[in-house]
PDB file of C-alpha atoms in Angstrom:
ATOM      1  CA  MET E   1       0.000   0.000   0.000  1.00  0.00           C
ATOM      2  CA  ALA E   2       2.834   2.403   0.876  1.00  0.00           C
ATOM      3  CA  SER E   3       4.520   1.868  -2.498  1.00  0.00           C
ATOM      4  CA  ARG E   4       1.219   2.597  -4.268  1.00  0.00           C
ATOM      5  CA  ASN E   5       0.904   5.878  -2.333  1.00  0.00           C
ATOM      6  CA  VAL E   6       4.482   6.830  -3.240  1.00  0.00           C
ATOM      7  CA  PHE E   7       3.759   6.046  -6.901  1.00  0.00           C
ATOM      8  CA  LEU E   8       0.567   8.145  -6.852  1.00  0.00           C
ATOM      9  CA  SER E   9       2.384  11.034  -5.131  1.00  0.00           C
ATOM     10  CA  ILE E  10       5.129  10.987  -7.746  1.00  0.00           C
ATOM     11  CA  PHE E  11       2.611  10.639 -10.597  1.00  0.00           C
ATOM     12  CA  PHE E  12       0.472  13.562  -9.435  1.00  0.00           C
ATOM     13  CA  GLY E  13       3.556  15.628  -8.653  1.00  0.00           C
ATOM     14  CA  LEU E  14       4.747  15.142 -12.221  1.00  0.00           C
ATOM     15  CA  LEU E  15       1.328  16.105 -13.560  1.00  0.00           C
ATOM     16  CA  VAL E  16       1.380  19.332 -11.553  1.00  0.00           C
ATOM     17  CA  TRP E  17       4.952  20.065 -12.652  1.00  0.00           C
ATOM     18  CA  ILE E  18       4.136  19.449 -16.330  1.00  0.00           C
ATOM     19  CA  ALA E  19       0.881  21.412 -16.295  1.00  0.00           C
ATOM     20  CA  GLY E  20       2.095  24.287 -14.120  1.00  0.00           C
ATOM     21  CA  PRO E  21       4.435  26.194 -16.436  1.00  0.00           C
ATOM     22  CA  ASP E  22       2.475  25.538 -19.641  1.00  0.00           C
ATOM     23  CA  GLY E  23       0.909  28.826 -20.720  1.00  0.00           C
ATOM     24  CA  GLY E  24      -1.491  26.959 -22.997  1.00  0.00           C
ATOM     25  CA  SER E  25      -3.056  25.424 -19.932  1.00  0.00           C
ATOM     26  CA  ALA E  26      -1.496  27.681 -17.315  1.00  0.00           C
ATOM     27  CA  ALA E  27      -3.433  28.529 -14.232  1.00  0.00           C
ATOM     28  CA  ASP E  28      -5.792  31.448 -14.479  1.00  0.00           C
ATOM     29  CA  PRO E  29      -4.429  34.578 -12.761  1.00  0.00           C
ATOM     30  CA  LYS E  30      -6.793  33.932  -9.842  1.00  0.00           C
ATOM     31  CA  ASP E  31      -4.992  30.608  -9.324  1.00  0.00           C
ATOM     32  CA  MET E  32      -1.463  32.090  -9.444  1.00  0.00           C
ATOM     33  CA  GLY E  33      -1.515  33.083  -5.786  1.00  0.00           C
ATOM     34  CA  GLY E  34      -0.050  36.546  -6.360  1.00  0.00           C
ATOM     35  CA  TRP E  35       2.671  35.352  -8.752  1.00  0.00           C
ATOM     36  CA  GLU E  36       0.947  36.769 -11.883  1.00  0.00           C
ATOM     37  CA  VAL E  37       3.206  38.329 -14.490  1.00  0.00           C
ATOM     38  CA  ASP E  38       1.396  41.668 -14.048  1.00  0.00           C
ATOM     39  CA  GLY E  39       1.024  41.325 -10.265  1.00  0.00           C
ATOM     40  CA  ALA E  40       2.561  43.566  -7.613  1.00  0.00           C
ATOM     41  CA  TYR E  41       5.356  41.111  -6.788  1.00  0.00           C
ATOM     42  CA  ASN E  42       6.515  40.489 -10.362  1.00  0.00           C
ATOM     43  CA  ARG E  43       6.574  44.221 -11.069  1.00  0.00           C
ATOM     44  CA  LEU E  44       9.340  44.471  -8.444  1.00  0.00           C
ATOM     45  CA  TYR E  45      11.843  42.829 -10.819  1.00  0.00           C
ATOM     46  CA  LYS E  46      13.517  45.775 -12.537  1.00  0.00           C
ATOM     47  CA  GLY E  47      15.874  45.130 -15.423  1.00  0.00           C
ATOM     48  CA  SER E  48      17.824  48.236 -14.406  1.00  0.00           C
ATOM     49  CA  GLU E  49      18.602  46.566 -11.063  1.00  0.00           C
ATOM     50  CA  ARG E  50      20.101  43.430 -12.635  1.00  0.00           C
ATOM     51  CA  ASP E  51      23.148  42.163 -10.831  1.00  0.00           C
ATOM     52  CA  ARG E  52      25.187  39.078 -10.006  1.00  0.00           C
ATOM     53  CA  LEU E  53      25.678  37.462  -6.654  1.00  0.00           C
ATOM     54  CA  LYS E  54      28.180  34.824  -5.614  1.00  0.00           C
ATOM     55  CA  GLY E  55      28.201  32.916  -2.350  1.00  0.00           C
ATOM     56  CA  ILE E  56      27.513  29.785  -0.326  1.00  0.00           C
ATOM     57  CA  ILE E  57      23.986  28.471   0.271  1.00  0.00           C
ATOM     58  CA  GLU E  58      23.157  28.390   3.960  1.00  0.00           C
ATOM     59  CA  ASP E  59      19.504  27.367   3.660  1.00  0.00           C
ATOM     60  CA  VAL E  60      16.661  26.587   1.267  1.00  0.00           C
ATOM     61  CA  LYS E  61      13.379  27.793   2.724  1.00  0.00           C
ATOM     62  CA  GLU E  62       9.778  28.664   2.068  1.00  0.00           C
ATOM     63  CA  VAL E  63       8.759  32.340   2.031  1.00  0.00           C
ATOM     64  CA  VAL E  64       5.634  34.406   1.446  1.00  0.00           C
ATOM     65  CA  PRO E  65       6.963  37.508  -0.356  1.00  0.00           C
ATOM     66  CA  LEU E  66       3.918  39.750   0.086  1.00  0.00           C
ATOM     67  CA  ALA E  67       0.790  39.409   2.199  1.00  0.00           C
ATOM     68  CA  GLY E  68      -1.819  37.260   0.484  1.00  0.00           C
ATOM     69  CA  MET E  69       0.602  35.475  -1.850  1.00  0.00           C
ATOM     70  CA  SER E  70       1.027  31.727  -1.996  1.00  0.00           C
ATOM     71  CA  ALA E  71       4.306  30.391  -0.647  1.00  0.00           C
ATOM     72  CA  GLY E  72       7.533  30.613  -2.599  1.00  0.00           C
ATOM     73  CA  VAL E  73      10.991  29.080  -2.427  1.00  0.00           C
ATOM     74  CA  ALA E  74      14.059  31.093  -1.430  1.00  0.00           C
ATOM     75  CA  LEU E  75      17.726  30.565  -0.739  1.00  0.00           C
ATOM     76  CA  VAL E  76      19.704  32.136   2.076  1.00  0.00           C
ATOM     77  CA  VAL E  77      23.140  32.870   0.597  1.00  0.00           C
ATOM     78  CA  LYS E  78      26.207  34.095   2.434  1.00  0.00           C
ATOM     79  CA  ASP E  79      27.896  36.349  -0.118  1.00  0.00           C
ATOM     80  CA  GLU E  80      31.602  37.053  -0.599  1.00  0.00           C
ATOM     81  CA  ASP E  81      31.426  39.924   1.909  1.00  0.00           C
ATOM     82  CA  GLY E  82      29.938  37.659   4.566  1.00  0.00           C
ATOM     83  CA  ASP E  83      26.455  39.196   4.281  1.00  0.00           C
ATOM     84  CA  ARG E  84      23.391  36.955   4.288  1.00  0.00           C
ATOM     85  CA  VAL E  85      21.145  37.579   1.288  1.00  0.00           C
ATOM     86  CA  LEU E  86      17.610  36.261   0.819  1.00  0.00           C
ATOM     87  CA  VAL E  87      17.247  35.083  -2.794  1.00  0.00           C
ATOM     88  CA  HIS E  88      13.700  34.526  -4.090  1.00  0.00           C
ATOM     89  CA  LEU E  89      13.355  31.819  -6.742  1.00  0.00           C
ATOM     90  CA  GLY E  90       9.620  31.588  -7.447  1.00  0.00           C
ATOM     91  CA  PRO E  91       6.311  30.094  -6.336  1.00  0.00           C
ATOM     92  CA  ARG E  92       6.407  26.817  -4.408  1.00  0.00           C
ATOM     93  CA  TRP E  93       3.948  25.277  -6.871  1.00  0.00           C
ATOM     94  CA  PHE E  94       6.533  25.851  -9.646  1.00  0.00           C
ATOM     95  CA  VAL E  95       9.908  25.591  -7.918  1.00  0.00           C
ATOM     96  CA  ASP E  96      10.625  22.157  -6.470  1.00  0.00           C
ATOM     97  CA  PRO E  97      13.202  22.631  -3.686  1.00  0.00           C
ATOM     98  CA  GLU E  98      14.469  19.084  -4.280  1.00  0.00           C
ATOM     99  CA  GLY E  99      14.725  19.612  -8.038  1.00  0.00           C
ATOM    100  CA  ILE E 100      16.727  22.835  -8.183  1.00  0.00           C
ATOM    101  CA  GLY E 101      20.035  21.012  -7.926  1.00  0.00           C
ATOM    102  CA  VAL E 102      21.508  23.053  -5.077  1.00  0.00           C
ATOM    103  CA  ARG E 103      21.970  22.195  -1.441  1.00  0.00           C
ATOM    104  CA  LYS E 104      23.204  23.796   1.742  1.00  0.00           C
ATOM    105  CA  GLY E 105      26.957  24.350   1.456  1.00  0.00           C
ATOM    106  CA  ASP E 106      26.996  24.661  -2.344  1.00  0.00           C
ATOM    107  CA  GLU E 107      28.866  27.564  -3.917  1.00  0.00           C
ATOM    108  CA  VAL E 108      26.601  29.348  -6.406  1.00  0.00           C
ATOM    109  CA  LYS E 109      26.535  32.241  -8.844  1.00  0.00           C
ATOM    110  CA  ILE E 110      23.150  33.903  -9.182  1.00  0.00           C
ATOM    111  CA  ARG E 111      21.833  36.371 -11.739  1.00  0.00           C
ATOM    112  CA  GLY E 112      18.787  38.472 -10.994  1.00  0.00           C
ATOM    113  CA  ALA E 113      17.700  41.840  -9.684  1.00  0.00           C
ATOM    114  CA  TRP E 114      17.660  43.593  -6.325  1.00  0.00           C
ATOM    115  CA  ALA E 115      14.244  44.601  -5.004  1.00  0.00           C
ATOM    116  CA  ASP E 116      12.573  45.968  -1.907  1.00  0.00           C
ATOM    117  CA  VAL E 117      10.018  43.292  -1.025  1.00  0.00           C
ATOM    118  CA  GLY E 118       7.860  44.153   1.955  1.00  0.00           C
ATOM    119  CA  GLY E 119      10.511  46.520   3.328  1.00  0.00           C
ATOM    120  CA  GLU E 120      13.351  43.998   2.974  1.00  0.00           C
ATOM    121  CA  ASP E 121      16.170  44.038   0.396  1.00  0.00           C
ATOM    122  CA  VAL E 122      16.050  40.739  -1.473  1.00  0.00           C
ATOM    123  CA  PHE E 123      17.585  39.383  -4.626  1.00  0.00           C
ATOM    124  CA  ILE E 124      14.992  38.073  -7.097  1.00  0.00           C
ATOM    125  CA  ALA E 125      16.774  35.356  -9.047  1.00  0.00           C
ATOM    126  CA  SER E 126      16.543  34.696 -12.739  1.00  0.00           C
ATOM    127  CA  LYS E 127      19.226  31.988 -12.810  1.00  0.00           C
ATOM    128  CA  VAL E 128      21.174  29.978 -10.223  1.00  0.00           C
ATOM    129  CA  LYS E 129      24.383  28.366 -11.403  1.00  0.00           C
ATOM    130  CA  ARG E 130      26.146  25.745  -9.296  1.00  0.00           C
ATOM    131  CA  SER E 131      28.879  24.780 -11.718  1.00  0.00           C
ATOM    132  CA  GLU E 132      29.854  25.506 -15.267  1.00  0.00           C
ATOM    133  CA  PHE E 133      27.358  22.881 -16.449  1.00  0.00           C
ATOM    134  CA  GLU E 134      24.545  23.051 -13.890  1.00  0.00           C
ATOM    135  CA  GLU E 135      22.093  25.919 -13.787  1.00  0.00           C
ATOM    136  CA  TYR E 136      18.486  26.421 -12.791  1.00  0.00           C
ATOM    137  CA  LYS E 137      16.500  29.148 -14.555  1.00  0.00           C
ATOM    138  CA  VAL E 138      13.268  30.660 -13.257  1.00  0.00           C
ATOM    139  CA  ARG E 139      13.078  33.936 -15.218  1.00  0.00           C
ATOM    140  CA  ARG E 140      14.463  35.528 -18.343  1.00  0.00           C
ATOM    141  CA  THR E 141      17.449  37.502 -17.138  1.00  0.00           C
ATOM    142  CA  ARG E 142      16.972  40.522 -19.382  1.00  0.00           C
ATOM    143  CA  ASP E 143      13.440  41.396 -18.309  1.00  0.00           C
ATOM    144  CA  GLY E 144      12.547  39.056 -15.458  1.00  0.00           C
ATOM    145  CA  TYR E 145       9.643  37.428 -17.277  1.00  0.00           C
ATOM    146  CA  PRO E 146       8.747  34.422 -15.085  1.00  0.00           C
ATOM    147  CA  PHE E 147       9.050  30.933 -16.542  1.00  0.00           C
ATOM    148  CA  TRP E 148       5.883  29.879 -14.675  1.00  0.00           C
ATOM    149  CA  SER E 149       3.891  32.218 -16.943  1.00  0.00           C
ATOM    150  CA  MET E 150       5.303  30.824 -20.199  1.00  0.00           C
ATOM    151  CA  SER E 151       3.869  28.264 -22.564  1.00  0.00           C
ATOM    152  CA  ALA E 152       5.682  24.962 -23.083  1.00  0.00           C
ATOM    153  CA  GLU E 153       7.012  26.276 -26.411  1.00  0.00           C
ATOM    154  CA  GLU E 154       8.352  29.455 -24.810  1.00  0.00           C
ATOM    155  CA  LEU E 155      10.017  27.439 -22.054  1.00  0.00           C
ATOM    156  CA  GLU E 156      11.684  25.182 -24.615  1.00  0.00           C
ATOM    157  CA  ARG E 157      13.095  28.237 -26.449  1.00  0.00           C
ATOM    158  CA  GLU E 158      14.365  29.714 -23.177  1.00  0.00           C
ATOM    159  CA  LYS E 159      16.217  26.548 -22.200  1.00  0.00           C
ATOM    160  CA  GLY E 160      18.669  27.218 -25.013  1.00  0.00           C
ATOM    161  CA  GLY E 161      20.052  30.462 -23.586  1.00  0.00           C
ATOM    162  CA  ASP E 162      19.348  33.765 -21.974  1.00  0.00           C
TER     163      ASP E 162
END
């Protein structure tokens, strides 16, 4: 019975993962939980504030960026100056903490933009790179357009480069 439950959990998890980022069948804005492309949170990503961050991951945690939003996934990174930076990745229903390929203690390079989110300086990530060959993208770097709002075709094009 336990193995059947594990199978069903994995199966339904894959269905949610596959359906989630597909713009053709993407969730209606009311289902996005505050992560809409034209929502208050996503408007905080400013291309003019693009930057790079390098450091060591101290934690992977769940956050609620603004009141009323659904939960998201964030990294706590200790940067080269020894400062702790909160790095937002995206909504929990899109970003699988186990699937991002980074763990506590990993050295990472992150591209994204600085933003004031609820009175706190945070780094909104577009891409997290763990090694020369391993990276996890959640937004287009140039404009911050979220991958969770793209169609399957758009996501496939974005995988090639940014």
